[in-house]
PDB file of N, CA and C in Angstrom:
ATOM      1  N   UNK A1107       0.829  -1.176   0.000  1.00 56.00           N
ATOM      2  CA  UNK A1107       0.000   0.000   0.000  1.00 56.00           C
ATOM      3  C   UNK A1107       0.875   1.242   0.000  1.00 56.00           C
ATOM      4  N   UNK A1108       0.344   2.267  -0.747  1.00 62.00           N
ATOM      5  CA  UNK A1108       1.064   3.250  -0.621  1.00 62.00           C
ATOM      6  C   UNK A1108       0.328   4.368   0.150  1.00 62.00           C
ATOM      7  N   UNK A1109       1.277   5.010   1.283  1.00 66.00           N
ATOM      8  CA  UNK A1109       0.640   6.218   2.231  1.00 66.00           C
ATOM      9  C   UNK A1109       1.365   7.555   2.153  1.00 66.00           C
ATOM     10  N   UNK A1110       1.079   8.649   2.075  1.00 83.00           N
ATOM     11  CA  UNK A1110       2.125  10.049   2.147  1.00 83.00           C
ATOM     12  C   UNK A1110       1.954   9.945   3.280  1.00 83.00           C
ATOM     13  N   UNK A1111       3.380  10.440   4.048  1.00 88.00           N
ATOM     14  CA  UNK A1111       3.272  10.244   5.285  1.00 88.00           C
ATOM     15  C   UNK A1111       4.761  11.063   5.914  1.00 88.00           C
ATOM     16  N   UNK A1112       4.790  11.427   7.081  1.00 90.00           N
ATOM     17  CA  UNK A1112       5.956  12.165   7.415  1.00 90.00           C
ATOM     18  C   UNK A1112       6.723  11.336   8.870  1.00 90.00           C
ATOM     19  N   UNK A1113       7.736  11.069   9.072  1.00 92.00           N
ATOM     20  CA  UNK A1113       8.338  10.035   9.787  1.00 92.00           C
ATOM     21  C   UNK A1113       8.340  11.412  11.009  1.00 92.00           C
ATOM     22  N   UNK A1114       7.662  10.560  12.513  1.00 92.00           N
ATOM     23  CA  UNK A1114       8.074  11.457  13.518  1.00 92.00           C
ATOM     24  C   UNK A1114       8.709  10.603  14.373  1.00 92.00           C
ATOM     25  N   UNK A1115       9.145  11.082  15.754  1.00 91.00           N
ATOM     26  CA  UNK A1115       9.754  10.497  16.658  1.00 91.00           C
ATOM     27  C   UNK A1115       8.729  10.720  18.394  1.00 91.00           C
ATOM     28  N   UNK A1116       8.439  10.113  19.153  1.00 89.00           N
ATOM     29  CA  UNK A1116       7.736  10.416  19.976  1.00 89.00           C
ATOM     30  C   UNK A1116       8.212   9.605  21.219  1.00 89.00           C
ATOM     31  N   UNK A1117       8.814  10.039  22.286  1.00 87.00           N
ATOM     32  CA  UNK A1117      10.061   8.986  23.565  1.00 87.00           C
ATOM     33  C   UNK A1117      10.660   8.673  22.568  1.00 87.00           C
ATOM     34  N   UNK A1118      11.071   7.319  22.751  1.00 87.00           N
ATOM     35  CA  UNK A1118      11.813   6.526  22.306  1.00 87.00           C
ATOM     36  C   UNK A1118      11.236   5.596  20.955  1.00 87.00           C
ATOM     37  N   UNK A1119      10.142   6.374  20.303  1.00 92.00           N
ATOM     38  CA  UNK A1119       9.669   5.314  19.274  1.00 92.00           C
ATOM     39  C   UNK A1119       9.277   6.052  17.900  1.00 92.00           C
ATOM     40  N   UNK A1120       9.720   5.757  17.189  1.00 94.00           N
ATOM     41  CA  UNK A1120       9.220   6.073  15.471  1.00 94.00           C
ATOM     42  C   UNK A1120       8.091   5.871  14.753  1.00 94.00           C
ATOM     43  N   UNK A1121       7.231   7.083  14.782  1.00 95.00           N
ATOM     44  CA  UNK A1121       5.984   6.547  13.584  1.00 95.00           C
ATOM     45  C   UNK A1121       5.960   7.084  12.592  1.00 95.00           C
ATOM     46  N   UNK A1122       5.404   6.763  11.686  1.00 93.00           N
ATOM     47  CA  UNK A1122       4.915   7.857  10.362  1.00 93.00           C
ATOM     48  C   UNK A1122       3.433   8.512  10.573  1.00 93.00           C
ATOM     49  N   UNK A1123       3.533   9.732  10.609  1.00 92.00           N
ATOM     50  CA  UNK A1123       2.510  10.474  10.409  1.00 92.00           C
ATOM     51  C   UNK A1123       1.660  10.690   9.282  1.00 92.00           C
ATOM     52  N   UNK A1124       0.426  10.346   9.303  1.00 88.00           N
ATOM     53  CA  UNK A1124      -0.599  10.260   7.864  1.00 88.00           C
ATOM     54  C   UNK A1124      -1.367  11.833   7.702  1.00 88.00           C
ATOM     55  N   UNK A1125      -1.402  12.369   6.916  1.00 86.00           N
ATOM     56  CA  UNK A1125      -2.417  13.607   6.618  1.00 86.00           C
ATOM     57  C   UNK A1125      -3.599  13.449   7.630  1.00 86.00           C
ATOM     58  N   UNK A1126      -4.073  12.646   7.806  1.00 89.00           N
ATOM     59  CA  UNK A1126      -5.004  12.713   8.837  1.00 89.00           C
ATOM     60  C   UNK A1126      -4.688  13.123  10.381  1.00 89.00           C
ATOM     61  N   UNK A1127      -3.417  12.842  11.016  1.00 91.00           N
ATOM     62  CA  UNK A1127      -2.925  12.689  12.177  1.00 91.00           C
ATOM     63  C   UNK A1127      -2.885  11.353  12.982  1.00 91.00           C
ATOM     64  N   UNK A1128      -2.886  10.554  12.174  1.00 91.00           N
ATOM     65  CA  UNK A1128      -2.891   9.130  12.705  1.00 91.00           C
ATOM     66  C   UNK A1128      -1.326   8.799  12.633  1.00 91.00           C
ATOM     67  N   UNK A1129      -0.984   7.838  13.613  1.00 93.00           N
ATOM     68  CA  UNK A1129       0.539   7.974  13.974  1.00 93.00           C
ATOM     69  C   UNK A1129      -0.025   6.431  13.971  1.00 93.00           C
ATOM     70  N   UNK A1130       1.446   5.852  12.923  1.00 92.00           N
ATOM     71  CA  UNK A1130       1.626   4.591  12.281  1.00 92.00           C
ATOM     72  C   UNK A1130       2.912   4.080  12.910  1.00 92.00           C
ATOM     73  N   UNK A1131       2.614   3.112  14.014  1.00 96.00           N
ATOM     74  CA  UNK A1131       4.348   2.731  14.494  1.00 96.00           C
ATOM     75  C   UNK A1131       5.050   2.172  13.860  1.00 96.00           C
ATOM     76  N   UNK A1132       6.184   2.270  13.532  1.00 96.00           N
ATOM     77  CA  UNK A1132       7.493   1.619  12.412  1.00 96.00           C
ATOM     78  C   UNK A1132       8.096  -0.065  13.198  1.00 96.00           C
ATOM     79  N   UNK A1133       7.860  -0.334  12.772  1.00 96.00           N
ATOM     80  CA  UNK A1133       9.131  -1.406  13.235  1.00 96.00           C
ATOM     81  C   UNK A1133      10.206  -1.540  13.588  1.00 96.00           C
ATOM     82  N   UNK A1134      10.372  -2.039  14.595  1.00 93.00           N
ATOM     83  CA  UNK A1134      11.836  -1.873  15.542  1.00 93.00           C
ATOM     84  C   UNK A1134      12.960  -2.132  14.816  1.00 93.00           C
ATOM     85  N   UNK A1135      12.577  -3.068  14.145  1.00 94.00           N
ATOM     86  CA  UNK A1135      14.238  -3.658  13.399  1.00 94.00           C
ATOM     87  C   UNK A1135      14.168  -2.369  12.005  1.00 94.00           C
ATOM     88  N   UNK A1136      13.267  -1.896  11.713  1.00 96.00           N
ATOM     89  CA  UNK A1136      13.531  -0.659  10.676  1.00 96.00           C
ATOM     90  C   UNK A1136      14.290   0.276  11.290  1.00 96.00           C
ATOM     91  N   UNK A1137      15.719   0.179  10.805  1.00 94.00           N
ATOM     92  CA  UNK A1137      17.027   1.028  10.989  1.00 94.00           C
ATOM     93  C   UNK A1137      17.835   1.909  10.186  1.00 94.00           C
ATOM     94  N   UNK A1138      16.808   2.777   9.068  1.00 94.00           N
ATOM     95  CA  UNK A1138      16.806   3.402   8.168  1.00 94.00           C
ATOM     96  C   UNK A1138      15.880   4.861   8.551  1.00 94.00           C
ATOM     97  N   UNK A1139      15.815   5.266   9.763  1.00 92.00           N
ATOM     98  CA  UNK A1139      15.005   5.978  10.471  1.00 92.00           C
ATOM     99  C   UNK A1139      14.907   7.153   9.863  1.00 92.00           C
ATOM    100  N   UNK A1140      16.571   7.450  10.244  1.00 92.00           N
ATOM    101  CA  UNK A1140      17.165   8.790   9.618  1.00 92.00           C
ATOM    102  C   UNK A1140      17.584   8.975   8.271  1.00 92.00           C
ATOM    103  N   UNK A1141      17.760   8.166   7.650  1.00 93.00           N
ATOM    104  CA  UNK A1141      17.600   8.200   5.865  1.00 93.00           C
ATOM    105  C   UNK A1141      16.133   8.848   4.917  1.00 93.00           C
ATOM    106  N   UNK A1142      15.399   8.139   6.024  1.00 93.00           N
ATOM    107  CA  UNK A1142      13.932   8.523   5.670  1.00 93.00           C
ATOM    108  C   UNK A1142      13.694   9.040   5.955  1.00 93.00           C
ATOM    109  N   UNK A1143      13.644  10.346   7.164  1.00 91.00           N
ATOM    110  CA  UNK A1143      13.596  11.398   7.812  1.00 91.00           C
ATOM    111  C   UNK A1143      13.938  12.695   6.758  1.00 91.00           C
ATOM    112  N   UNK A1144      15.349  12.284   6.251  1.00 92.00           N
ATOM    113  CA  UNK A1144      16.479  12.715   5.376  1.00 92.00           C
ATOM    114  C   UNK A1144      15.541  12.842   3.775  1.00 92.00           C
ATOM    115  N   UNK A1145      15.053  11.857   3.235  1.00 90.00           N
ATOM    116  CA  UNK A1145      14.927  12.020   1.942  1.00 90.00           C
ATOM    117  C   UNK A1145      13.336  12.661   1.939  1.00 90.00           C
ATOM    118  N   UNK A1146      12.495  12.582   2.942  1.00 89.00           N
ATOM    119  CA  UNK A1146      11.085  13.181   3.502  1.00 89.00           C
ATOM    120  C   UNK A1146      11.425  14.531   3.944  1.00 89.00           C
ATOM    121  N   UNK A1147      12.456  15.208   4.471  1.00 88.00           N
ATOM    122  CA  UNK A1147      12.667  16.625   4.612  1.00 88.00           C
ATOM    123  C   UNK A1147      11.609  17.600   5.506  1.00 88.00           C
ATOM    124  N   UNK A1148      11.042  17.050   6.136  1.00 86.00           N
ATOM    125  CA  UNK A1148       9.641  17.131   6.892  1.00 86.00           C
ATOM    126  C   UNK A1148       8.158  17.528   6.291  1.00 86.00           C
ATOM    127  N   UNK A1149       8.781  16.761   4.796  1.00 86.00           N
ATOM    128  CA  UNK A1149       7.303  16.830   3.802  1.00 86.00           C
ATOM    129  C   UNK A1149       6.333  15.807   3.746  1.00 86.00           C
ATOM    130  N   UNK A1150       5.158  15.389   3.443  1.00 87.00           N
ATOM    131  CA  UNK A1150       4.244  13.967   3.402  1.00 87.00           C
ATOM    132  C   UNK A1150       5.113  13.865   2.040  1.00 87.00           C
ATOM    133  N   UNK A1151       5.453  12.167   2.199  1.00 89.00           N
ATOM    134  CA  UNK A1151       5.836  11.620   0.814  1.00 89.00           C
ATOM    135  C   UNK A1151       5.208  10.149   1.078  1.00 89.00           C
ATOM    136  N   UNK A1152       5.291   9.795  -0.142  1.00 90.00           N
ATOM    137  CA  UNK A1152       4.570   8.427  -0.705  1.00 90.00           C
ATOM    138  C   UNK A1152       5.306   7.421  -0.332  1.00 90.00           C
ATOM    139  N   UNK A1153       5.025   6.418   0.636  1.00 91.00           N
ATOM    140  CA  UNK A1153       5.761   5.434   1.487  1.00 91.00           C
ATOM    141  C   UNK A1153       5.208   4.069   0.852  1.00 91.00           C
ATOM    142  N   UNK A1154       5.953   3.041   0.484  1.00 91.00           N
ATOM    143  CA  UNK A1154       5.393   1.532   0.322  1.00 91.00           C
ATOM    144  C   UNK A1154       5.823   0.920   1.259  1.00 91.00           C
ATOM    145  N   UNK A1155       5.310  -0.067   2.108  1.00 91.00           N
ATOM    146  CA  UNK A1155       5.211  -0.525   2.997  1.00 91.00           C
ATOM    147  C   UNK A1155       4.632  -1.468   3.361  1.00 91.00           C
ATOM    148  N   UNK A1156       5.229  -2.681   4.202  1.00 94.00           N
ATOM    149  CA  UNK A1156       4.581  -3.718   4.724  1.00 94.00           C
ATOM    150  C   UNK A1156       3.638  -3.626   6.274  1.00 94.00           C
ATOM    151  N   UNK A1157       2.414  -3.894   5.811  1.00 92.00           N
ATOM    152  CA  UNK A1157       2.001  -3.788   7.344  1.00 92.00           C
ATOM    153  C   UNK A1157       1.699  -5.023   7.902  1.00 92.00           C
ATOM    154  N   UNK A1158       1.850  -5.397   9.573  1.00 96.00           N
ATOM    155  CA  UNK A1158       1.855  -7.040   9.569  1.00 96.00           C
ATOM    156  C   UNK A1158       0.678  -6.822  10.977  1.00 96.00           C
ATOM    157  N   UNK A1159      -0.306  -5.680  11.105  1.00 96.00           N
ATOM    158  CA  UNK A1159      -1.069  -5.730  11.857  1.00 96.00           C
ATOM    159  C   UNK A1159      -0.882  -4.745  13.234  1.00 96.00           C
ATOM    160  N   UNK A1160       0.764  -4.729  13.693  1.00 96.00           N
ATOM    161  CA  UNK A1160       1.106  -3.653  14.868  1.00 96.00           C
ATOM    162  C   UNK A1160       1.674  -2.619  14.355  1.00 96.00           C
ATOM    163  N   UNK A1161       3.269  -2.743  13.341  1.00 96.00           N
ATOM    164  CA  UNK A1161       3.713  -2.220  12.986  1.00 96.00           C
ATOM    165  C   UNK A1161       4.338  -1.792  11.307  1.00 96.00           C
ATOM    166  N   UNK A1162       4.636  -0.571  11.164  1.00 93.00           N
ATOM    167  CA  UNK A1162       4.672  -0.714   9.327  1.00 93.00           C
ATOM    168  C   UNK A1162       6.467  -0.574   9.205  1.00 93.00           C
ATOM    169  N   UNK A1163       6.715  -1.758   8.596  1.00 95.00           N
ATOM    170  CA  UNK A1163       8.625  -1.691   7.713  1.00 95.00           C
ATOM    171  C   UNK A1163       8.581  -1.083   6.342  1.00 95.00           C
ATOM    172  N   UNK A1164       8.725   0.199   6.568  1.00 94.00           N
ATOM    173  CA  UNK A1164       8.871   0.818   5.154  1.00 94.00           C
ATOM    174  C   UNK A1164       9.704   0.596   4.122  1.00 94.00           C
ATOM    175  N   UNK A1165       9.266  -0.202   3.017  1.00 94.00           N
ATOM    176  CA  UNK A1165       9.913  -0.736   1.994  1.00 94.00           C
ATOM    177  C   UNK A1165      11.340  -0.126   1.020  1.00 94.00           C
ATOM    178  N   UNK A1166      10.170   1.413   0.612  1.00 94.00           N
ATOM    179  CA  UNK A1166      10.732   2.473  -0.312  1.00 94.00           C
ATOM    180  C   UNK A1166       9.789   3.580   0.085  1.00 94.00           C
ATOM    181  N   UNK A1167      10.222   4.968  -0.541  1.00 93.00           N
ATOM    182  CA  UNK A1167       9.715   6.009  -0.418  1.00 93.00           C
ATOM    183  C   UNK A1167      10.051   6.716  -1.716  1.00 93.00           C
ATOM    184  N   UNK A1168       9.394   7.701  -2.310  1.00 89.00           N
ATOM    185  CA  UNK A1168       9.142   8.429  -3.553  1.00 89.00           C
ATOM    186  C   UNK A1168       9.534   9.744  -3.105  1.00 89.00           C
ATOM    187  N   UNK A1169      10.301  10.201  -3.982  1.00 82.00           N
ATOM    188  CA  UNK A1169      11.034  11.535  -3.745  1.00 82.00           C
ATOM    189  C   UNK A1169      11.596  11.871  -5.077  1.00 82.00           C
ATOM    190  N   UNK A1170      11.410  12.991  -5.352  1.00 80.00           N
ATOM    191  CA  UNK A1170      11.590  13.431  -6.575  1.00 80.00           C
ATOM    192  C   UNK A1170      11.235  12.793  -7.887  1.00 80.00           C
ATOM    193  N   UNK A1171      10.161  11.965  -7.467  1.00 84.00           N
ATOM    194  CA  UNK A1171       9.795  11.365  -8.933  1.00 84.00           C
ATOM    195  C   UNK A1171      10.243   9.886  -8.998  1.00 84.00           C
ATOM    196  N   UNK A1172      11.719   9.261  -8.132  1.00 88.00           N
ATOM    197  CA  UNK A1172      12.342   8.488  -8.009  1.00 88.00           C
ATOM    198  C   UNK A1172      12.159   7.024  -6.696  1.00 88.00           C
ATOM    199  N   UNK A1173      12.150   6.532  -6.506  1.00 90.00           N
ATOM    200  CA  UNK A1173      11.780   5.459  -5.523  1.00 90.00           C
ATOM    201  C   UNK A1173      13.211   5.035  -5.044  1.00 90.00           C
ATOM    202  N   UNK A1174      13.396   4.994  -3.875  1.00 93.00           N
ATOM    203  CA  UNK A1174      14.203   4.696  -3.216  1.00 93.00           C
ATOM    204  C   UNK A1174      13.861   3.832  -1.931  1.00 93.00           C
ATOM    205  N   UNK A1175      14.832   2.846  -2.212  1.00 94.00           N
ATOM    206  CA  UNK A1175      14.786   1.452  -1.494  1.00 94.00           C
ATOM    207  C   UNK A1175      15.292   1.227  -0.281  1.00 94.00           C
ATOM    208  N   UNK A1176      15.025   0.712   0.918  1.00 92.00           N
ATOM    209  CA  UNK A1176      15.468   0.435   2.162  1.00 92.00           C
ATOM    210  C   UNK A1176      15.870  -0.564   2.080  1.00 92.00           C
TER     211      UNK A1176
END
C-alpha cells in the first residue's frame, strides 16, 4: 500500500505520520530511520510498505519522482 506520510519520533519510538494525524508505528528492526527522515525533509511523501497488523517496515519512499529502497 502506498501512504504520504511524514516520519516522527515520539520517547523513544518512530511513527509515520498520515495527513489525517494518525501515527503509524514503524518497526523496531527498521534502521533506516534517519535516511527517511532525510529524503522526507519534513514533507508527506509516498511510502510503500509492509504492514503485519502492529507495525509498518517501510519498503521504499518516492522523492523526486524516483523510488528509493530500504
Amino acid at each position: 500500500m502506498f501512504l504520504r506520510v511524514v516520519p516522527v519520533r515520539r520517547e523513544n519510538q518512530c511513527f509515520l505520520r498520515d495527513e489525517a494525524g494518525n501515527l503509524l508505528p514503524l518497526a523496531q528492526s527498521f534502521d533506516k530511520v534517519w535516511k527517511l527522515s532525510a529524503v522526507c525533509g519534513g514533507q508527506p511523501a509516498a511510502i510503500f510498505a509492509e504492514w503485519n497488523g502492529e507495525t509498518l517496515l517501510p519498503l521504499s519512499v518516492r522523492a523526486e519522482n524516483e523510488f528509493i529502497w530500504f
